[in-house]
Amino acid sequence: MVSHSEPPKEDLAAVALEHKIDEANAIINGTTDTSKVHELDASKLVVTLADPNARQVPDEAAANAGLETICTDHMVTASWNHQSGWGVPELKPYGPISLMPTASVLHYATECFEGLKVFRGFDGKLRLFRPNLNAKRLLMSTLRISLPGFDPVEVEKLVAKLVAVDGAKWLPKTRPGSFLYIRPAVIGTQPQLGVQAPKEALLFITASFMPRMDSPAGGMRLHTNPEDMVRAWVGGFGYAKVGANYGPSLLATNEAKARGFHQILWLYGQEAYCTEAGASNFFIVWRTKEGKLQLITAPLDDKLILDGVTRRSVLELAKTRLAEEVEVVERRYTIDEVIEADKEGRIVEAFAAGTAFFIAPVSQIHHRGTDVHIPLGENDSGAYTAKIKSWMKDIMYGNEQHEWGLVINEEDEAAAGQKRKREQDDEAKRE
Ligand SMILES: *Cc1c(COP(=O)(O)O)cnc(C)c1O
């Protein structure tokens, strides 16, 4: 259930979002009039398999060496239009999608996306990490840009289906400890210019290789944003994973890279609150002036930052497993507080956390002529950073059985796939 508190009625954006959320809840609770519009329904999935011999699986290094993201054999698509609702979802060979040059997404940034990984466990099993949270966030982002709602459980099922079909070949049991990156996205496809909510949309899901980014040599170096630039603002949409947040951030990121840094540490407001590091959440372990050990990160309530699945998991693990040692704090804190803590020798560790970067130790923050150097411990990581990371890894790769690790049933899929393939071949012979 998507929940919301009542905004004041004069608050147009909040009221509009509230209506959208009510619509989504009606879908989730099955109280919409389904006689007219079809809901997204993963059980109706139509499967067309690719020729399994058409493409070879590269090794990880080769897969990430080129200029192109290498996807698996299949993708999932589902289209929507405002009259009939969601069409039948399809799982089909990976390939181009076709859009008119006047498609809404190409002009008005009606796009949102998700990123999650599927892991090949050391026990041979395939696991998704808390995919329900990604599916819910996709719904939230979708509604924020006036694209159609859906039951997030159906998206979760479609993701599971894709990885069940492609897992055996693309993430084989001979490669335990590796992962693929899953990218669901929703775009407005209506071919009509004019700023309006699209009456047609497309959901698609791909799975691909992605380089490991969790341990840059010497730690991650962050550069704060230029004084005249922000990533997100109160009243904006920084909390939604919408494409419109990312394109405009590249200018600063590229400049930081040219100066030898990895990512921007995005500050906000006159006070220069620390918010996020690139497209990942940011954490510091420090001692307060009183000597208390704290894990601190920016809060969600001002809607500036993304409610990361990794962020949430780090907080939950720290609260349960480090409760004796470390106080977990979500509050606004400024770059000046960080610089002061550094001068007083109170910074213990820092790291960036997100699906793509996983948990990446941070070794430096550069802010307008001042440098904060954060010592890395053994193996280029702080001890708490390493501990949290290893707990997460254990869950992802099945060393620890945990409810966050959703095991994918590949066996049924393999049998069903062989049957389907035979049927497809028979059909081809008859034609
Ligand atoms: C995706 C993203 C994150 C990380 O979220 P996860 O769910 O942990 O992957 C953090 N910040 C931004 C801006 C993001 O786009």
Coordinates of C-alpha atoms and ligand atoms in Angstrom, one line a residue:
M1 CA 0.0 0.0 0.0
V2 CA 1.3 3.4 -1.0
S3 CA 0.7 5.8 1.9
H4 CA 0.6 9.6 2.1
S5 CA -0.4 12.2 4.6
E6 CA -3.0 14.9 3.6
P7 CA -1.3 17.9 2.0
P8 CA -3.0 21.3 2.3
K9 CA -5.5 21.7 -0.6
E10 CA -3.8 24.7 -2.1
D11 CA -0.6 22.7 -2.6
L12 CA -1.2 21.8 -6.2
A13 CA 1.7 19.4 -6.8
A14 CA 1.1 17.5 -3.6
V15 CA -2.6 17.2 -4.3
A16 CA -1.9 16.0 -7.8
L17 CA 0.5 13.4 -6.5
E18 CA -2.1 12.4 -3.9
H19 CA -4.6 11.7 -6.6
K20 CA -2.0 9.6 -8.5
I21 CA -1.3 7.6 -5.3
D22 CA -5.0 7.0 -4.8
E23 CA -5.2 5.7 -8.3
A24 CA -2.2 3.4 -7.7
N25 CA -3.7 2.1 -4.4
A26 CA -6.9 1.4 -6.2
I27 CA -4.9 -0.7 -8.7
I28 CA -3.0 -2.5 -5.9
N29 CA -6.2 -3.2 -3.9
G30 CA -8.1 -4.3 -7.0
T31 CA -10.8 -1.6 -6.5
T32 CA -10.4 0.0 -10.0
D33 CA -13.0 -0.8 -12.6
T34 CA -10.9 -3.3 -14.5
S35 CA -13.7 -3.9 -17.1
K36 CA -12.4 -1.0 -19.1
V37 CA -8.6 -0.7 -18.5
H38 CA -6.3 -3.6 -18.2
E39 CA -3.8 -3.7 -15.3
L40 CA -0.3 -4.8 -15.7
D41 CA -0.4 -8.6 -15.3
A42 CA 2.8 -10.6 -15.3
S43 CA 0.8 -13.9 -15.5
K44 CA -0.2 -13.0 -19.0
L45 CA 3.5 -12.8 -20.1
V46 CA 4.0 -13.9 -23.8
V47 CA 7.4 -15.5 -24.2
T48 CA 9.4 -15.5 -27.5
L49 CA 12.8 -17.0 -27.0
A50 CA 16.0 -15.9 -28.7
D51 CA 18.2 -18.4 -30.5
P52 CA 20.4 -19.5 -27.6
N53 CA 23.4 -19.9 -29.9
A54 CA 23.2 -16.6 -31.6
R55 CA 25.2 -14.7 -29.0
Q56 CA 28.1 -15.9 -26.8
V57 CA 28.6 -14.8 -23.2
P58 CA 31.8 -12.7 -22.9
D59 CA 33.8 -12.8 -19.7
E60 CA 33.4 -9.9 -17.3
A61 CA 36.4 -8.0 -18.4
A62 CA 35.6 -8.2 -22.1
A63 CA 31.9 -7.4 -21.4
N64 CA 32.9 -4.1 -19.8
A65 CA 35.8 -3.2 -22.1
G66 CA 33.8 -1.6 -24.9
L67 CA 31.7 1.5 -25.3
E68 CA 28.4 -0.4 -25.2
T69 CA 26.4 -2.0 -22.4
I70 CA 26.1 -5.7 -23.2
C71 CA 22.7 -7.0 -22.5
T72 CA 21.5 -10.6 -22.1
D73 CA 19.5 -12.5 -24.7
H74 CA 16.1 -11.2 -23.6
M75 CA 14.2 -8.1 -22.5
V76 CA 10.7 -7.5 -21.1
T77 CA 8.4 -4.9 -22.6
A78 CA 4.8 -3.8 -21.8
S79 CA 3.0 -1.0 -23.5
W80 CA 0.2 1.1 -22.1
N81 CA -2.3 3.5 -23.5
H82 CA -4.9 5.5 -21.7
Q83 CA -7.9 3.8 -23.3
S84 CA -7.1 0.1 -22.9
G85 CA -4.6 0.3 -20.1
W86 CA -1.6 -2.1 -20.0
G87 CA -1.1 -4.5 -22.9
V88 CA 0.1 -8.1 -22.5
P89 CA 3.8 -8.0 -21.3
E90 CA 6.3 -9.7 -23.6
L91 CA 9.6 -11.4 -22.9
K92 CA 11.4 -11.4 -26.2
P93 CA 14.9 -11.2 -27.8
Y94 CA 16.9 -8.1 -26.7
G95 CA 16.9 -5.5 -29.4
P96 CA 16.0 -1.9 -30.4
I97 CA 12.7 -0.3 -29.5
S98 CA 11.0 1.9 -32.0
L99 CA 9.8 5.5 -31.2
M100 CA 8.5 8.4 -33.2
P101 CA 10.7 11.5 -33.2
T102 CA 7.8 13.2 -31.5
A103 CA 7.6 10.8 -28.6
S104 CA 7.0 12.5 -25.3
V105 CA 10.1 11.1 -23.6
L106 CA 12.4 12.6 -26.2
H107 CA 11.1 16.2 -25.5
Y108 CA 9.7 16.4 -22.0
A109 CA 11.9 13.9 -20.1
T110 CA 8.9 11.6 -19.3
E111 CA 11.3 8.9 -18.2
C112 CA 12.1 7.1 -14.9
F113 CA 14.2 4.1 -14.2
E114 CA 15.4 1.6 -11.6
G115 CA 18.6 -0.2 -11.0
L116 CA 19.1 -3.5 -9.2
K117 CA 21.3 -6.5 -9.4
V118 CA 20.9 -10.2 -9.7
F119 CA 23.6 -12.2 -7.9
R120 CA 25.0 -15.7 -8.6
G121 CA 25.4 -17.1 -5.1
F122 CA 28.2 -19.2 -3.7
D123 CA 25.5 -21.8 -3.1
G124 CA 24.7 -21.8 -6.9
K125 CA 21.4 -20.0 -6.4
L126 CA 20.3 -16.8 -8.2
R127 CA 19.1 -14.0 -6.0
L128 CA 17.6 -10.5 -6.3
F129 CA 18.2 -8.1 -3.4
R130 CA 15.0 -6.6 -2.0
P131 CA 13.4 -6.2 -5.5
N132 CA 10.1 -5.2 -3.9
L133 CA 11.7 -1.9 -2.9
N134 CA 12.8 -1.1 -6.4
A135 CA 9.4 -1.9 -7.8
K136 CA 7.7 0.4 -5.3
R137 CA 10.1 3.1 -6.0
L138 CA 9.6 2.7 -9.8
L139 CA 5.9 3.2 -9.2
M140 CA 6.5 6.4 -7.2
S141 CA 8.9 7.8 -9.8
T142 CA 6.4 6.8 -12.6
L143 CA 3.6 8.6 -10.9
R144 CA 5.7 11.7 -10.3
I145 CA 6.1 12.2 -14.0
S146 CA 2.4 11.4 -14.8
L147 CA 3.1 8.0 -16.4
P148 CA 0.7 5.2 -15.7
G149 CA 0.5 3.3 -12.4
F150 CA 0.8 -0.4 -11.9
D151 CA 0.9 -2.9 -9.1
P152 CA 4.6 -3.0 -8.2
V153 CA 4.3 -6.7 -7.5
E154 CA 3.8 -7.3 -11.2
V155 CA 7.0 -5.5 -12.1
E156 CA 8.8 -7.6 -9.5
K157 CA 7.5 -10.7 -11.1
L158 CA 8.6 -9.6 -14.6
V159 CA 12.1 -8.9 -13.3
A160 CA 12.2 -12.3 -11.7
K161 CA 11.0 -13.9 -14.9
L162 CA 13.7 -12.2 -17.0
V163 CA 16.5 -13.3 -14.7
A164 CA 15.1 -16.8 -14.4
V165 CA 15.2 -17.1 -18.2
D166 CA 18.6 -15.5 -18.8
G167 CA 20.3 -16.5 -15.5
A168 CA 21.6 -19.9 -16.4
K169 CA 23.4 -18.7 -19.5
W170 CA 24.5 -15.2 -18.6
L171 CA 25.2 -15.7 -14.9
P172 CA 26.3 -19.3 -14.9
K173 CA 26.9 -21.4 -11.8
T174 CA 30.5 -21.5 -12.9
R175 CA 30.7 -17.8 -12.0
P176 CA 29.7 -17.6 -8.3
G177 CA 30.2 -14.2 -6.8
S178 CA 29.2 -12.3 -9.9
F179 CA 26.2 -10.2 -10.9
L180 CA 24.2 -8.7 -13.7
Y181 CA 22.6 -5.3 -13.6
I182 CA 18.8 -5.0 -14.2
R183 CA 17.4 -1.8 -15.6
P184 CA 13.6 -1.4 -15.6
A185 CA 12.4 1.9 -17.1
V186 CA 9.1 3.6 -18.0
I187 CA 8.9 6.2 -20.8
G188 CA 6.1 8.3 -22.3
T189 CA 5.8 7.2 -26.0
Q190 CA 2.9 9.3 -27.2
P191 CA 3.9 10.8 -30.5
Q192 CA 2.5 14.2 -30.0
L193 CA 4.3 17.5 -29.2
G194 CA 2.8 19.8 -26.6
V195 CA 3.5 19.6 -22.9
Q196 CA 1.0 17.1 -21.6
A197 CA 0.7 13.8 -19.7
P198 CA 1.5 11.1 -22.2
K199 CA -1.5 8.9 -23.2
E200 CA 0.9 6.1 -24.3
A201 CA 3.8 4.6 -22.4
L202 CA 6.3 1.7 -22.4
L203 CA 7.7 -0.3 -19.6
F204 CA 10.9 -2.2 -20.4
I205 CA 13.4 -4.2 -18.5
T206 CA 16.9 -5.2 -19.5
A207 CA 19.7 -7.1 -17.8
S208 CA 23.3 -6.4 -18.6
F209 CA 26.9 -6.5 -17.5
M210 CA 28.1 -3.6 -15.4
P211 CA 31.7 -3.0 -14.1
R212 CA 32.4 -3.4 -10.4
M213 CA 32.9 0.1 -8.9
D214 CA 33.0 -0.6 -5.2
S215 CA 36.8 -0.3 -4.7
P216 CA 38.4 2.4 -6.7
A217 CA 42.2 2.3 -6.0
G218 CA 43.0 4.6 -3.2
G219 CA 39.4 5.2 -2.4
M220 CA 36.7 7.4 -3.9
R221 CA 37.6 11.0 -4.2
L222 CA 34.7 13.5 -4.1
H223 CA 34.6 17.1 -5.2
T224 CA 31.8 19.3 -3.9
N225 CA 29.5 20.9 -6.5
P226 CA 30.2 24.3 -8.1
E227 CA 28.8 27.1 -5.9
D228 CA 26.2 28.0 -8.6
M229 CA 24.8 24.5 -9.1
V230 CA 22.5 22.1 -7.3
R231 CA 21.4 18.6 -8.1
A232 CA 18.0 18.9 -6.5
W233 CA 16.0 21.3 -4.4
V234 CA 13.2 21.3 -1.9
G235 CA 10.0 21.1 -3.9
G236 CA 11.8 19.5 -6.8
F237 CA 12.1 15.8 -7.7
G238 CA 15.5 14.7 -6.3
Y239 CA 13.8 11.9 -4.4
A240 CA 12.5 10.3 -7.7
K241 CA 14.7 8.2 -10.0
V242 CA 13.7 10.3 -13.1
G243 CA 16.1 10.8 -16.0
A244 CA 15.7 14.5 -15.7
N245 CA 17.8 14.4 -12.5
Y246 CA 20.9 13.0 -14.2
G247 CA 21.6 14.6 -17.6
P248 CA 22.0 18.1 -16.2
S249 CA 24.4 16.8 -13.5
L250 CA 27.0 15.5 -16.0
L251 CA 28.5 19.0 -16.6
A252 CA 29.7 19.2 -13.0
T253 CA 30.7 15.5 -12.9
N254 CA 32.8 15.7 -16.0
E255 CA 34.6 18.8 -14.6
A256 CA 35.3 17.0 -11.4
K257 CA 36.6 14.0 -13.3
A258 CA 38.9 16.2 -15.3
R259 CA 40.3 17.4 -12.0
G260 CA 41.0 13.8 -10.9
F261 CA 37.9 13.2 -8.8
H262 CA 35.4 10.4 -9.1
Q263 CA 32.1 12.0 -8.2
I264 CA 30.4 15.2 -7.0
L265 CA 29.4 15.5 -3.4
W266 CA 26.2 17.4 -3.8
L267 CA 25.6 20.1 -1.2
Y268 CA 22.4 22.0 -0.7
G269 CA 21.4 25.5 0.3
Q270 CA 23.3 28.4 1.9
E271 CA 24.1 26.1 4.8
A272 CA 25.7 23.6 2.3
Y273 CA 24.1 20.5 3.6
C274 CA 25.8 17.3 2.4
T275 CA 23.3 15.2 0.5
E276 CA 24.5 12.6 -2.0
A277 CA 27.7 11.5 -3.8
G278 CA 27.0 11.2 -7.5
A279 CA 24.1 8.8 -7.9
S280 CA 24.7 7.2 -4.6
N281 CA 23.9 8.0 -0.9
F282 CA 26.7 9.2 1.3
F283 CA 27.7 8.1 4.8
I284 CA 30.2 9.3 7.3
V285 CA 31.4 7.5 10.5
W286 CA 32.6 10.2 12.9
R287 CA 33.0 10.9 16.6
T288 CA 30.9 13.7 18.1
K289 CA 32.6 16.4 20.1
E290 CA 31.6 14.3 23.2
G291 CA 33.4 11.3 21.7
K292 CA 30.3 9.3 20.7
L293 CA 30.7 7.2 17.5
Q294 CA 28.0 7.9 14.9
L295 CA 27.1 6.8 11.4
I296 CA 25.5 9.8 9.8
T297 CA 23.7 10.3 6.5
A298 CA 21.3 12.9 5.0
P299 CA 17.6 12.5 5.9
L300 CA 14.7 11.7 3.5
D301 CA 12.1 14.1 4.9
D302 CA 13.0 17.1 2.8
K303 CA 12.8 15.0 -0.4
L304 CA 16.1 16.1 -1.7
I305 CA 17.8 12.7 -1.9
L306 CA 16.9 9.3 -3.2
D307 CA 15.6 6.7 -0.8
G308 CA 18.3 4.2 -1.7
V309 CA 17.7 0.5 -1.2
T310 CA 21.4 0.2 -0.2
R311 CA 21.1 3.2 2.1
R312 CA 18.1 1.7 3.8
S313 CA 19.9 -1.6 4.2
V314 CA 23.0 -0.1 5.6
L315 CA 20.9 1.8 8.2
E316 CA 18.9 -1.2 9.1
L317 CA 22.0 -3.4 9.5
A318 CA 23.9 -0.8 11.5
K319 CA 21.0 -0.3 13.8
T320 CA 20.6 -4.0 14.5
R321 CA 24.2 -5.2 14.3
L322 CA 26.3 -2.2 15.5
A323 CA 23.8 -0.9 18.1
E324 CA 26.3 -1.4 20.9
E325 CA 29.1 0.6 19.2
V326 CA 27.6 3.1 16.8
E327 CA 24.7 5.5 16.9
V328 CA 22.8 5.7 13.6
V329 CA 21.8 9.2 12.7
E330 CA 19.7 10.6 9.8
R331 CA 19.8 14.3 9.9
R332 CA 20.9 17.4 8.0
Y333 CA 24.6 18.1 8.4
T334 CA 26.8 20.6 6.7
I335 CA 30.2 20.4 4.9
D336 CA 31.5 22.8 7.6
E337 CA 30.6 20.3 10.2
V338 CA 32.6 17.7 8.2
I339 CA 35.6 20.1 7.8
E340 CA 35.5 20.9 11.5
A341 CA 35.3 17.2 12.4
D342 CA 38.3 16.6 10.2
K343 CA 40.3 19.4 11.8
E344 CA 39.6 17.9 15.2
G345 CA 40.5 14.4 14.0
R346 CA 37.0 13.0 14.5
I347 CA 36.3 11.5 11.1
V348 CA 36.6 7.8 11.2
E349 CA 35.4 6.6 7.8
A350 CA 33.2 7.6 4.9
F351 CA 31.6 5.7 2.0
A352 CA 29.2 6.0 -0.9
A353 CA 26.3 3.5 -1.0
G354 CA 24.1 2.5 -4.0
T355 CA 23.4 -0.4 -6.2
A356 CA 25.9 0.6 -8.9
F357 CA 28.8 1.6 -6.6
F358 CA 27.7 -0.9 -3.9
I359 CA 29.7 0.3 -0.9
A360 CA 32.7 2.3 -2.0
P361 CA 35.1 3.7 0.6
V362 CA 35.7 7.5 0.3
S363 CA 39.2 8.8 0.9
Q364 CA 39.0 12.5 0.0
I365 CA 36.5 15.4 -0.1
H366 CA 37.6 18.6 -1.9
H367 CA 35.5 21.7 -1.0
R368 CA 36.5 25.1 -2.4
G369 CA 40.2 25.0 -1.6
T370 CA 39.9 22.8 1.5
D371 CA 40.7 19.0 1.5
V372 CA 39.4 16.5 3.9
H373 CA 41.6 13.4 3.8
I374 CA 40.0 10.3 5.2
P375 CA 42.4 7.5 6.0
L376 CA 41.6 4.1 4.6
G377 CA 42.4 1.1 6.7
E378 CA 43.4 -2.3 5.7
N379 CA 42.5 -3.3 2.1
D380 CA 41.7 0.3 1.2
S381 CA 38.6 0.5 3.4
G382 CA 37.5 1.6 6.9
A383 CA 36.7 -1.2 9.3
Y384 CA 33.0 -0.4 9.7
T385 CA 32.6 0.1 5.9
A386 CA 34.2 -3.3 5.4
K387 CA 32.0 -4.9 8.0
I388 CA 28.7 -3.6 6.6
K389 CA 29.8 -4.4 3.1
S390 CA 30.6 -8.0 4.0
W391 CA 27.2 -8.4 5.7
M392 CA 25.5 -7.2 2.6
K393 CA 27.6 -9.4 0.4
D394 CA 26.8 -12.4 2.5
I395 CA 23.1 -11.8 2.0
M396 CA 23.4 -11.1 -1.7
Y397 CA 25.5 -14.2 -2.5
G398 CA 23.7 -16.5 -0.1
N399 CA 26.4 -17.0 2.5
E400 CA 23.7 -15.9 4.9
Q401 CA 20.1 -16.9 4.3
H402 CA 18.1 -13.7 4.8
E403 CA 14.7 -12.4 3.8
W404 CA 16.3 -9.7 1.7
G405 CA 17.7 -12.2 -0.7
L406 CA 14.9 -13.4 -3.0
V407 CA 15.9 -16.7 -4.5
I408 CA 14.8 -17.2 -8.1
N409 CA 13.5 -20.5 -9.2
E410 CA 15.5 -21.3 -12.4
E411 CA 14.7 -25.0 -12.6
D412 CA 11.1 -24.6 -13.6
E413 CA 12.2 -21.9 -16.0
A414 CA 14.7 -24.2 -17.7
A415 CA 12.1 -26.9 -18.2
A416 CA 9.5 -24.4 -19.4
G417 CA 12.1 -22.9 -21.7
Q418 CA 13.0 -26.2 -23.4
K419 CA 9.3 -26.9 -23.9
R420 CA 8.7 -23.5 -25.4
K421 CA 11.8 -23.8 -27.6
R422 CA 10.5 -27.1 -29.0
E423 CA 7.1 -25.5 -29.7
Q424 CA 8.7 -22.6 -31.4
D425 CA 10.8 -24.9 -33.5
D426 CA 7.8 -27.1 -34.4
E427 CA 5.9 -24.0 -35.4
A428 CA 8.8 -22.7 -37.5
K429 CA 9.0 -26.1 -39.3
R430 CA 5.2 -26.0 -40.1
E431 CA 5.5 -22.5 -41.6
Ligands
LIG1 C1 19.9 5.1 -7.6 C2 20.4 6.2 -6.7 C3 20.9 6.0 -5.4 C4 21.1 4.6 -4.9 O1 19.9 3.9 -4.7 P1 20.0 2.3 -4.5 O2 18.6 1.9 -4.4 O3 20.8 2.0 -3.3 O4 20.6 1.8 -5.7 C5 21.2 7.1 -4.7 N1 21.1 8.3 -5.1 C6 20.7 8.6 -6.4 C7 20.6 10.0 -6.8 C8 20.3 7.5 -7.2 O5 20.0 7.8 -8.4

